[in-house]
Coordinates of C-alpha atoms in Angstrom, one line a residue:
Chain A
X1 CA 0.0 0.0 0.0
X2 CA 1.2 3.6 -0.7
X3 CA 2.6 5.5 2.1
X4 CA 2.0 8.8 0.5
X5 CA 0.5 11.9 2.2
X6 CA -3.1 10.9 1.6
X7 CA -4.8 10.6 5.0
X8 CA -7.0 7.6 4.2
X9 CA -4.0 5.7 2.8
X10 CA -1.9 6.3 6.0
X11 CA -4.8 5.1 8.2
X12 CA -5.2 2.1 6.1
X13 CA -1.5 1.4 6.4
X14 CA -1.5 1.5 10.1
X15 CA -4.5 -0.7 10.4
X16 CA -2.7 -3.4 8.3
X17 CA 0.4 -3.0 10.4
X18 CA -1.9 -3.6 13.5
X19 CA -3.5 -6.5 12.1
X20 CA -0.2 -8.0 11.1
X21 CA 1.1 -7.6 14.6
X22 CA -2.0 -9.3 16.1
X23 CA -2.0 -12.3 13.7
X24 CA 0.1 -14.8 15.6
X25 CA -1.1 -13.8 19.1
X26 CA -4.7 -14.0 17.9
X27 CA -4.1 -17.5 16.4
X28 CA -2.3 -18.6 19.6
X29 CA -5.2 -17.3 21.8
X30 CA -7.8 -19.1 19.6
X31 CA -5.8 -22.3 19.9
X32 CA -5.6 -22.0 23.5
X33 CA -9.4 -21.4 23.9
X34 CA -10.4 -24.4 21.5
X35 CA -7.9 -26.8 23.3
X36 CA -9.2 -25.7 26.8
X37 CA -12.9 -25.8 25.9
X38 CA -12.7 -29.7 25.2
X39 CA -14.0 -29.3 21.8
X40 CA -11.0 -31.2 20.8
X41 CA -8.9 -33.9 22.7
X42 CA -6.3 -31.9 24.7
X43 CA -3.9 -34.9 24.7
X44 CA -3.7 -34.7 21.0
X45 CA -4.1 -30.9 20.6
X46 CA -2.3 -29.6 23.6
X47 CA -2.9 -25.8 24.3
X48 CA -0.1 -23.3 23.7
X49 CA 0.6 -23.2 27.5
X50 CA 1.4 -26.8 27.7
X51 CA 3.7 -26.4 24.6
X52 CA 5.5 -23.6 26.3
X53 CA 6.0 -25.7 29.4
X54 CA 7.4 -28.5 27.4
X55 CA 9.8 -26.3 25.5
X56 CA 11.0 -24.7 28.8
X57 CA 11.7 -28.2 30.2
X58 CA 13.5 -29.1 27.0
X59 CA 15.8 -26.0 27.3
X60 CA 16.3 -26.6 31.0
X61 CA 17.2 -30.2 30.7
X62 CA 20.1 -29.0 28.4
X63 CA 18.9 -31.3 25.5
X64 CA 17.8 -28.4 23.5
X65 CA 21.1 -27.0 22.7
X66 CA 22.5 -30.4 21.9
X67 CA 19.5 -31.0 19.6
X68 CA 19.9 -27.5 18.0
X69 CA 23.6 -27.9 17.4
X70 CA 23.4 -31.3 15.8
X71 CA 20.7 -30.2 13.5
X72 CA 22.5 -27.0 12.6
X73 CA 25.7 -28.8 12.0
X74 CA 24.0 -31.2 9.5
X75 CA 22.2 -28.4 7.7
X76 CA 25.2 -26.0 7.5
X77 CA 28.0 -28.6 6.6
X78 CA 25.6 -30.4 4.1
X79 CA 24.7 -27.1 2.6
X80 CA 28.2 -25.9 2.2
X81 CA 29.5 -29.1 0.7
X82 CA 26.5 -29.4 -1.7
X83 CA 26.9 -25.9 -2.8
X84 CA 30.6 -26.1 -3.4
X85 CA 30.1 -29.1 -5.5
X86 CA 27.1 -27.7 -7.3
X87 CA 28.8 -24.5 -8.3
X88 CA 32.0 -26.2 -9.3
X89 CA 30.4 -28.8 -11.6
X90 CA 27.8 -26.2 -12.7
X91 CA 30.5 -24.0 -14.1
X92 CA 32.2 -27.0 -15.8
X93 CA 29.0 -28.4 -17.4
X94 CA 27.7 -24.9 -18.3
X95 CA 31.0 -23.8 -20.0
X96 CA 32.5 -27.1 -21.5
X97 CA 30.3 -28.9 -23.8
X98 CA 32.1 -32.2 -23.4
X99 CA 31.8 -32.1 -19.6
X100 CA 28.1 -31.4 -20.1
X101 CA 27.5 -34.3 -22.4
X102 CA 29.3 -36.5 -20.0
X103 CA 27.4 -35.5 -16.8
X104 CA 24.3 -33.7 -17.7
X105 CA 22.2 -36.7 -18.8
X106 CA 23.2 -38.6 -15.6
X107 CA 22.3 -35.4 -13.3
X108 CA 19.0 -34.9 -15.1
X109 CA 18.0 -38.5 -14.2
X110 CA 19.1 -38.3 -10.7
X111 CA 17.8 -34.7 -10.0
X112 CA 14.1 -35.5 -9.9
X113 CA 14.3 -38.3 -7.4
X114 CA 13.2 -36.8 -4.0
X115 CA 16.2 -37.1 -1.6
X116 CA 13.9 -38.7 0.9
X117 CA 13.6 -41.7 -1.3
X118 CA 17.2 -42.3 -0.7
X119 CA 16.8 -42.8 3.1
X120 CA 16.6 -46.6 3.0
X121 CA 19.7 -47.1 0.8
X122 CA 21.6 -44.5 2.8
X123 CA 20.9 -46.5 6.0
X124 CA 22.3 -49.6 4.2
X125 CA 25.4 -47.7 3.2
X126 CA 26.2 -45.5 6.1
X127 CA 24.1 -47.0 9.1
X128 CA 23.0 -44.3 11.5
X129 CA 26.2 -42.3 11.2
X130 CA 26.6 -38.6 10.6
X131 CA 28.0 -39.3 7.2
X132 CA 24.6 -40.7 6.0
X133 CA 22.8 -37.7 7.3
X134 CA 25.3 -35.3 5.6
X135 CA 24.9 -37.3 2.5
X136 CA 21.2 -36.8 2.2
X137 CA 21.5 -33.0 2.8
X138 CA 24.4 -32.7 0.3
X139 CA 22.4 -34.7 -2.3
X140 CA 19.5 -32.4 -2.1
X141 CA 21.4 -29.3 -2.2
X142 CA 23.9 -30.3 -4.9
X143 CA 21.3 -30.8 -7.6
X144 CA 19.5 -27.5 -7.1
X145 CA 22.8 -25.5 -6.9
X146 CA 24.2 -27.4 -10.0
X147 CA 21.2 -26.7 -12.1
X148 CA 21.0 -23.1 -11.2
X149 CA 24.7 -22.6 -11.9
X150 CA 24.6 -24.6 -15.1
X151 CA 21.8 -22.4 -16.5
X152 CA 23.4 -19.2 -15.2
X153 CA 26.7 -20.0 -16.9
X154 CA 24.9 -20.6 -20.1
X155 CA 23.1 -17.3 -19.9
X156 CA 26.2 -15.2 -19.1
X157 CA 26.3 -12.4 -21.9
X158 CA 28.5 -13.6 -24.7
X159 CA 29.5 -10.0 -25.2
X160 CA 31.1 -10.0 -21.8
X161 CA 33.0 -13.0 -22.7
X162 CA 34.2 -11.5 -26.0
X163 CA 35.1 -8.2 -24.3
X164 CA 37.1 -10.1 -21.7
X165 CA 38.8 -12.2 -24.4
X166 CA 39.8 -9.0 -26.3
X167 CA 41.5 -7.6 -23.2
X168 CA 43.7 -10.7 -22.8
X169 CA 41.9 -12.3 -19.8
X170 CA 43.6 -15.6 -19.0
X171 CA 41.6 -18.8 -19.0
X172 CA 41.4 -19.3 -15.4
X173 CA 40.3 -15.6 -14.6
X174 CA 37.7 -16.1 -17.3
X175 CA 36.1 -19.0 -15.4
X176 CA 36.6 -17.7 -11.9
X177 CA 35.6 -14.1 -12.6
X178 CA 33.8 -13.3 -15.8
X179 CA 31.7 -16.6 -15.9
X180 CA 31.1 -17.1 -12.1
X181 CA 30.2 -13.5 -11.5
X182 CA 28.2 -13.3 -14.6
X183 CA 26.2 -16.3 -13.5
X184 CA 26.0 -15.1 -9.8
X185 CA 22.4 -13.7 -10.1
X186 CA 21.2 -17.1 -11.0
X187 CA 23.4 -19.0 -8.6
X188 CA 22.0 -16.9 -5.7
X189 CA 18.4 -17.9 -6.6
X190 CA 19.4 -21.5 -6.6
X191 CA 21.1 -21.2 -3.2
X192 CA 18.1 -19.8 -1.6
X193 CA 15.9 -22.7 -2.9
X194 CA 18.8 -24.9 -1.6
X195 CA 18.3 -23.6 2.0
X196 CA 14.8 -24.7 2.3
X197 CA 15.7 -28.1 0.6
X198 CA 18.5 -28.6 3.1
X199 CA 15.8 -28.5 5.9
X200 CA 13.5 -30.9 4.0
X201 CA 16.3 -33.4 3.7
X202 CA 17.4 -32.7 7.4
X203 CA 13.9 -34.0 8.5
X204 CA 14.2 -37.2 6.4
X205 CA 17.7 -37.7 7.6
X206 CA 16.9 -37.3 11.3
X207 CA 13.5 -39.4 11.1
X208 CA 15.6 -42.2 9.6
X209 CA 17.3 -42.6 12.9
X210 CA 19.6 -40.3 14.9
X211 CA 21.0 -39.7 18.4
X212 CA 20.3 -36.0 18.7
X213 CA 18.6 -33.4 16.6
X214 CA 15.3 -31.3 16.7
X215 CA 13.5 -33.6 14.4
X216 CA 14.9 -36.7 16.4
X217 CA 13.6 -35.0 19.6
X218 CA 10.1 -34.7 17.8
X219 CA 10.1 -38.4 16.9
X220 CA 11.0 -39.4 20.4
X221 CA 8.4 -37.2 21.9
X222 CA 5.7 -38.7 19.7
X223 CA 6.7 -42.3 20.7
X224 CA 6.2 -41.1 24.4
X225 CA 2.9 -39.4 23.5
X226 CA 4.4 -36.1 24.6
X227 CA 2.4 -33.9 22.1
X228 CA 3.4 -30.7 23.8
X229 CA 7.0 -31.5 23.1
X230 CA 6.2 -32.5 19.5
X231 CA 4.6 -29.2 18.8
X232 CA 7.5 -27.3 20.6
X233 CA 9.8 -29.2 18.2
X234 CA 7.8 -28.1 15.2
X235 CA 7.7 -24.6 16.3
X236 CA 11.5 -24.6 16.9
X237 CA 12.1 -26.1 13.4
X238 CA 9.8 -23.5 11.9
X239 CA 11.5 -20.6 13.6
X240 CA 15.0 -22.1 12.6
X241 CA 14.2 -22.3 8.9
X242 CA 12.4 -19.0 8.9
X243 CA 15.6 -17.4 10.4
X244 CA 17.7 -19.2 8.0
X245 CA 15.7 -18.2 4.9
X246 CA 15.5 -14.6 6.1
X247 CA 19.2 -14.3 6.9
X248 CA 20.0 -15.9 3.5
X249 CA 17.8 -13.4 1.7
X250 CA 19.7 -10.6 3.4
X251 CA 23.1 -12.1 2.4
X252 CA 21.9 -12.7 -1.1
X253 CA 20.9 -9.1 -1.6
X254 CA 24.5 -8.1 -0.8
X255 CA 25.9 -11.0 -2.9
X256 CA 25.1 -9.3 -6.2
X257 CA 26.8 -6.3 -4.8
X258 CA 26.8 -4.2 -8.1
X259 CA 23.0 -3.9 -8.4
Chain B
X1 CA 41.4 -24.1 -41.4
X2 CA 42.6 -23.4 -44.9
X3 CA 46.1 -22.1 -45.2
X4 CA 46.7 -19.4 -47.4
X5 CA 47.5 -20.7 -50.8
X6 CA 50.4 -19.7 -52.9
X7 CA 49.1 -17.2 -55.4
X8 CA 50.7 -17.9 -58.9
X9 CA 49.8 -14.4 -60.1
X10 CA 51.8 -12.7 -57.4
X11 CA 55.3 -11.8 -58.6
X12 CA 58.0 -13.6 -56.7
X13 CA 60.1 -11.1 -54.8
X14 CA 63.6 -10.5 -56.2
X15 CA 66.7 -12.2 -54.7
X16 CA 68.5 -10.1 -52.1
X17 CA 72.1 -10.3 -51.0
X18 CA 71.7 -8.6 -47.7
X19 CA 69.1 -9.3 -45.3
X20 CA 66.3 -6.9 -45.3
X21 CA 63.2 -6.8 -43.1
X22 CA 60.7 -9.1 -44.9
X23 CA 58.1 -7.3 -46.8
X24 CA 54.6 -8.1 -45.5
X25 CA 53.2 -7.9 -48.8
X26 CA 54.2 -6.9 -52.3
X27 CA 51.0 -5.0 -53.1
X28 CA 51.0 -3.0 -49.8
X29 CA 54.5 -3.0 -48.3
X30 CA 53.7 -1.2 -45.1
X31 CA 50.2 -2.4 -44.4
X32 CA 49.7 -3.1 -40.7
X33 CA 46.4 -5.0 -41.3
X34 CA 46.2 -7.2 -44.4
X35 CA 43.1 -9.2 -45.3
X36 CA 43.8 -11.5 -48.1
X37 CA 41.3 -13.4 -50.1
X38 CA 39.2 -14.0 -46.8
X39 CA 35.9 -15.9 -46.8
X40 CA 33.9 -16.7 -43.7
X41 CA 31.1 -19.1 -44.0
X42 CA 28.5 -19.8 -41.2
X43 CA 26.6 -22.9 -40.5
X44 CA 22.9 -22.4 -40.4
X45 CA 20.0 -24.8 -40.0
X46 CA 19.4 -24.8 -43.7
X47 CA 23.0 -25.1 -44.9
X48 CA 25.6 -22.7 -45.0
X49 CA 25.8 -18.8 -45.4
X50 CA 28.8 -17.0 -47.0
X51 CA 29.1 -14.0 -44.7
X52 CA 32.4 -12.6 -46.3
X53 CA 33.3 -13.5 -49.8
X54 CA 36.9 -13.4 -50.8
X55 CA 37.7 -10.0 -49.4
X56 CA 41.2 -8.5 -49.7
X57 CA 42.2 -5.2 -48.1
X58 CA 45.1 -3.4 -46.4
X59 CA 45.2 -0.8 -43.8
X60 CA 48.3 1.4 -43.3
X61 CA 49.7 2.1 -39.9
X62 CA 47.9 5.2 -38.4
X63 CA 45.1 5.1 -40.9
X64 CA 41.5 5.5 -40.0
X65 CA 39.4 3.2 -42.4
X66 CA 35.6 2.8 -42.3
X67 CA 33.7 -0.2 -43.5
X68 CA 30.4 0.9 -44.7
X69 CA 27.5 -1.4 -46.1
X70 CA 23.9 -2.4 -45.7
X71 CA 23.0 -4.3 -42.5
X72 CA 23.8 -8.0 -43.0
X73 CA 26.5 -7.4 -45.5
X74 CA 29.3 -9.0 -43.3
X75 CA 31.0 -5.9 -42.2
X76 CA 30.9 -6.9 -38.5
X77 CA 32.0 -10.5 -39.4
X78 CA 34.9 -9.1 -41.3
X79 CA 35.8 -6.8 -38.2
X80 CA 35.5 -9.9 -36.0
X81 CA 37.9 -11.9 -38.2
X82 CA 40.4 -8.9 -37.8
X83 CA 40.0 -9.3 -34.0
X84 CA 40.6 -13.0 -34.1
X85 CA 37.0 -13.7 -32.9
X86 CA 36.0 -15.4 -36.2
X87 CA 38.0 -18.1 -37.9
X88 CA 38.6 -17.8 -41.7
X89 CA 37.0 -20.4 -43.9
X90 CA 39.6 -19.4 -46.6
X91 CA 42.2 -16.8 -46.7
X92 CA 43.8 -15.1 -43.9
X93 CA 44.0 -11.9 -41.8
X94 CA 47.5 -10.7 -40.9
X95 CA 47.9 -8.0 -38.3
X96 CA 51.4 -6.7 -37.6
X97 CA 53.0 -9.5 -39.4
X98 CA 51.1 -12.4 -37.6
X99 CA 48.1 -14.2 -38.7
X100 CA 45.0 -13.8 -36.5
X101 CA 43.9 -17.1 -35.0
X102 CA 42.6 -15.9 -31.6
X103 CA 42.1 -12.4 -30.0
X104 CA 45.3 -10.7 -29.1
X105 CA 45.7 -7.9 -26.5
X106 CA 47.7 -5.7 -28.9
X107 CA 44.4 -5.3 -30.8
X108 CA 41.6 -3.4 -29.0
X109 CA 37.8 -3.8 -29.7
X110 CA 34.9 -1.6 -28.9
X111 CA 31.5 -3.3 -29.6
X112 CA 28.1 -1.8 -30.4
X113 CA 27.1 -2.4 -26.8
X114 CA 29.6 -1.3 -24.1
X115 CA 29.8 -4.7 -22.5
X116 CA 31.2 -3.4 -19.4
X117 CA 31.8 -5.8 -16.5
X118 CA 28.8 -5.0 -14.2
X119 CA 30.4 -5.9 -11.1
X120 CA 33.3 -3.5 -11.6
X121 CA 33.5 0.2 -11.1
X122 CA 34.5 2.4 -14.1
X123 CA 38.1 2.6 -12.7
X124 CA 38.4 -1.2 -12.4
X125 CA 36.8 -1.9 -15.7
X126 CA 39.5 0.1 -17.4
X127 CA 42.1 -1.5 -15.2
X128 CA 40.9 -5.1 -16.2
X129 CA 43.1 -5.2 -19.3
X130 CA 46.4 -4.1 -17.8
X131 CA 45.8 -6.4 -14.8
X132 CA 44.9 -9.5 -17.1
X133 CA 48.3 -8.8 -18.8
X134 CA 50.2 -9.0 -15.5
X135 CA 50.6 -5.4 -14.7
X136 CA 50.7 -4.5 -10.9
X137 CA 47.5 -3.2 -9.3
X138 CA 49.0 0.3 -8.7
X139 CA 50.2 0.4 -12.3
X140 CA 46.9 -0.7 -13.7
X141 CA 45.0 1.8 -11.7
X142 CA 47.3 4.6 -12.7
X143 CA 46.6 3.8 -16.4
X144 CA 42.9 3.7 -15.6
X145 CA 43.0 7.1 -13.9
X146 CA 44.8 8.7 -16.8
X147 CA 42.2 7.3 -19.3
X148 CA 39.3 8.4 -17.0
X149 CA 40.7 11.9 -17.0
X150 CA 41.0 11.8 -20.8
X151 CA 37.4 10.7 -21.3
X152 CA 36.2 13.2 -18.7
X153 CA 34.7 10.9 -16.2
X154 CA 36.7 11.6 -13.2
X155 CA 33.7 12.2 -11.1
X156 CA 32.4 8.7 -12.0
X157 CA 35.6 6.7 -11.4
X158 CA 34.0 4.6 -8.7
X159 CA 30.5 4.4 -10.1
X160 CA 29.1 1.1 -11.4
X161 CA 28.3 0.9 -15.2
X162 CA 24.5 0.6 -14.7
X163 CA 24.4 4.0 -13.1
X164 CA 25.9 5.7 -16.2
X165 CA 24.1 6.7 -19.4
X166 CA 24.6 5.0 -22.7
X167 CA 27.1 7.5 -23.9
X168 CA 29.3 7.4 -20.8
X169 CA 29.2 3.7 -20.8
X170 CA 30.5 3.7 -24.4
X171 CA 33.3 6.1 -23.4
X172 CA 34.4 3.8 -20.6
X173 CA 34.4 0.8 -23.1
X174 CA 36.7 2.9 -25.4
X175 CA 38.9 3.8 -22.5
X176 CA 38.9 0.2 -21.5
X177 CA 40.0 -0.9 -25.0
X178 CA 42.8 1.8 -25.0
X179 CA 44.1 0.6 -21.6
X180 CA 46.2 -2.1 -23.2
X181 CA 47.7 0.6 -25.5
X182 CA 46.6 -1.4 -28.7
X183 CA 48.2 -0.6 -32.0
X184 CA 45.1 -1.3 -33.8
X185 CA 41.6 -0.4 -32.5
X186 CA 38.6 -2.1 -34.1
X187 CA 35.3 -0.3 -33.6
X188 CA 32.0 -2.2 -34.3
X189 CA 29.2 0.6 -34.8
X190 CA 30.3 1.9 -31.4
X191 CA 27.8 4.8 -31.6
X192 CA 24.9 2.8 -33.3
X193 CA 23.1 2.4 -30.1
X194 CA 23.2 6.0 -29.0
X195 CA 20.8 9.0 -29.8
X196 CA 21.8 11.4 -32.4
X197 CA 23.0 14.2 -30.1
X198 CA 25.1 11.9 -28.0
X199 CA 26.4 10.3 -31.2
X200 CA 27.7 13.7 -32.6
X201 CA 29.5 14.5 -29.3
X202 CA 31.1 11.0 -29.3
X203 CA 32.2 11.4 -32.9
X204 CA 34.0 14.8 -32.0
X205 CA 35.5 13.1 -29.0
X206 CA 36.9 10.2 -31.1
X207 CA 38.3 12.7 -33.5
X208 CA 40.2 14.4 -30.7
X209 CA 41.1 11.2 -29.1
X210 CA 42.6 9.8 -32.3
X211 CA 45.3 12.5 -32.5
X212 CA 46.4 11.4 -28.9
X213 CA 46.4 7.6 -29.2
X214 CA 48.4 7.0 -32.3
X215 CA 46.5 3.8 -33.3
X216 CA 45.3 2.4 -36.5
X217 CA 41.4 2.3 -36.4
X218 CA 39.1 0.3 -38.4
X219 CA 35.5 1.6 -37.8
X220 CA 32.4 -0.4 -38.9
X221 CA 29.1 1.8 -39.5
X222 CA 26.2 2.1 -41.6
X223 CA 26.1 5.9 -41.4
X224 CA 27.8 7.5 -44.4
X225 CA 28.3 10.9 -42.7
X226 CA 30.0 9.3 -39.7
X227 CA 32.3 7.2 -42.0
X228 CA 33.2 10.3 -44.0
X229 CA 33.7 12.5 -41.1
X230 CA 36.0 10.2 -39.2
X231 CA 38.0 8.3 -41.9
X232 CA 40.8 8.7 -44.2
X233 CA 39.4 6.0 -46.3
X234 CA 35.8 4.5 -46.7
X235 CA 35.4 0.9 -48.0
X236 CA 31.9 0.4 -49.3
X237 CA 30.8 -3.2 -49.0
X238 CA 28.2 -5.0 -51.2
X239 CA 25.0 -6.6 -49.9
X240 CA 25.7 -10.1 -48.5
X241 CA 27.8 -12.1 -49.3
X242 CA 30.0 -9.2 -48.4
X243 CA 32.6 -8.0 -50.9
X244 CA 34.3 -4.7 -51.1
X245 CA 32.8 -2.6 -53.8
X246 CA 34.7 0.7 -53.7
X247 CA 37.6 2.1 -51.9
X248 CA 37.1 5.8 -51.5
X249 CA 39.8 8.2 -50.2
X250 CA 38.5 11.0 -48.1
X251 CA 40.7 14.0 -49.0
X252 CA 39.1 16.3 -46.6
X253 CA 41.8 18.3 -44.5
X254 CA 42.1 17.5 -40.7
X255 CA 41.4 18.5 -38.0
X256 CA 37.9 18.0 -38.9
X257 CA 34.6 18.7 -37.1
X258 CA 31.0 18.3 -37.9
X259 CA 31.3 21.6 -39.9
X260 CA 32.7 19.7 -42.9
X261 CA 29.2 18.3 -43.3
X262 CA 28.3 21.2 -45.6
X263 CA 31.6 21.3 -47.5
X264 CA 30.9 20.8 -51.3
X265 CA 33.7 18.2 -51.4
X266 CA 32.1 16.3 -48.6
X267 CA 28.8 16.5 -50.3
X268 CA 30.2 15.1 -53.6
X269 CA 31.7 12.2 -51.8
X270 CA 28.6 11.5 -49.9
X271 CA 26.6 11.4 -53.2
X272 CA 29.0 8.9 -54.7
X273 CA 28.6 6.7 -51.6
X274 CA 24.9 7.0 -51.4
X275 CA 24.4 6.1 -55.0
X276 CA 26.4 2.8 -54.5
X277 CA 24.7 2.0 -51.3
X278 CA 21.3 2.6 -52.8
X279 CA 22.0 0.2 -55.7
X280 CA 23.4 -2.4 -53.3
X281 CA 20.6 -2.0 -50.9
X282 CA 18.1 -2.5 -53.8
X283 CA 20.0 -5.6 -54.8
X284 CA 19.8 -7.0 -51.2
X285 CA 16.1 -6.3 -51.1
X286 CA 15.5 -8.1 -54.5
X287 CA 17.7 -11.0 -53.3
X288 CA 15.6 -11.4 -50.1
X289 CA 12.4 -11.2 -52.1
X290 CA 13.7 -13.8 -54.5
X291 CA 14.4 -16.2 -51.7
X292 CA 11.1 -16.0 -50.0

């Protein structure tokens, strides 16, 4: 909405800010009311107050930070490895036809398989080790980043490449500067998608069996019928991926610094 | 691809007793750019297209030569071959005694679009060439600063390209090409995308610049006025496949300015050019109609 000097517009703007600020509290309040009114089963649908107590216990027991760091480690390291591999191979397949002929058909077959489908074979390969979990996250991130980079490299303005050639740009600088930065706007979009994919695959990886982690905690709580803890876990996961997405958006805005 | 074949019609050079600097060509002894019997063929979905058809020409050191012709006549392709961006199908291009097989930093190029690196400031765009050739950062930036002063953009040294107007961007592109101190400067319709007023200013700037940089310039345009105003020689090309139709010397005195546009000698020259181009344009049009 416009924030011009028009009086009505300003009033409408203020109202929408107010409604926006009340959205989450209103939802939580409604939930509390419904859960306490016994319209629904309070064991299956615990009120927010119960969830809050469960989260507090979780934090006080010291398990929360263990779970948080285990999950963060998997997501971060998996994202970094998958991104590095995706960008590297994307530059190669996007730039060199022979490399593309060799790898692109294979990647295009593997890419559409949901990473979750690999959980059974990953357990056979790696057991319940950290390697298996990292593998799943890396797998999910890699193909997204690879495809974005591959397309970005192919869309690099040919004129820029010719101009760089005429100026005597060495081969290595051509790849590491002209091609990579030329493709950066596309790569950044791929990376943002990869952030949410890394969380999807994290869920699959931890559900498959782990010894710590936010999703692992959710599963344990479910087995013990601790629904408050389950919802607390879900809220923590939602908050975590929200923060990750927002911080990535802020970084992405600065990554393409010349705009 | 195809090496230059020996031409039986060319007289063999006389025997010498003393070593003399080898003559680049018997027809044009001191030419710095020689195009010999050059053909360039493109593969297209329906076969092949001859873009340049057995063109020969020579450019003397320090000369300003324009290539003029209807669009699609292969003048840009010819220029690209001089830049090493296009491989000959037949014949060859020799610049400063060496055949052109790939781009060389002693040959500068300015394209129709500025093609500045969007992630680099004006200063760093201009410093790119010297850096790529291994000059130190300080040295490269010093070269850049001198050129920025020459093109009058000192205030915009740290600006990014997208914040500049089209004319300013093209000035930066010219400065960037000059930063490697090329002996030959190739310009492919560099002012073609600019509005008429900016173009006139840029032409005057180029005339001034030319006296300072001491480079041979080959300039592609479809604008006759521009060609005559700037050049020592105007080569008129035929409609595709490109061949050189006429080689006109522009005998107008230098320094020139846009004031010559009303000079009778200029007008006579322009009439010659226009007649030729009109005939060629009509031919091209008829060719196109015959095809469709």
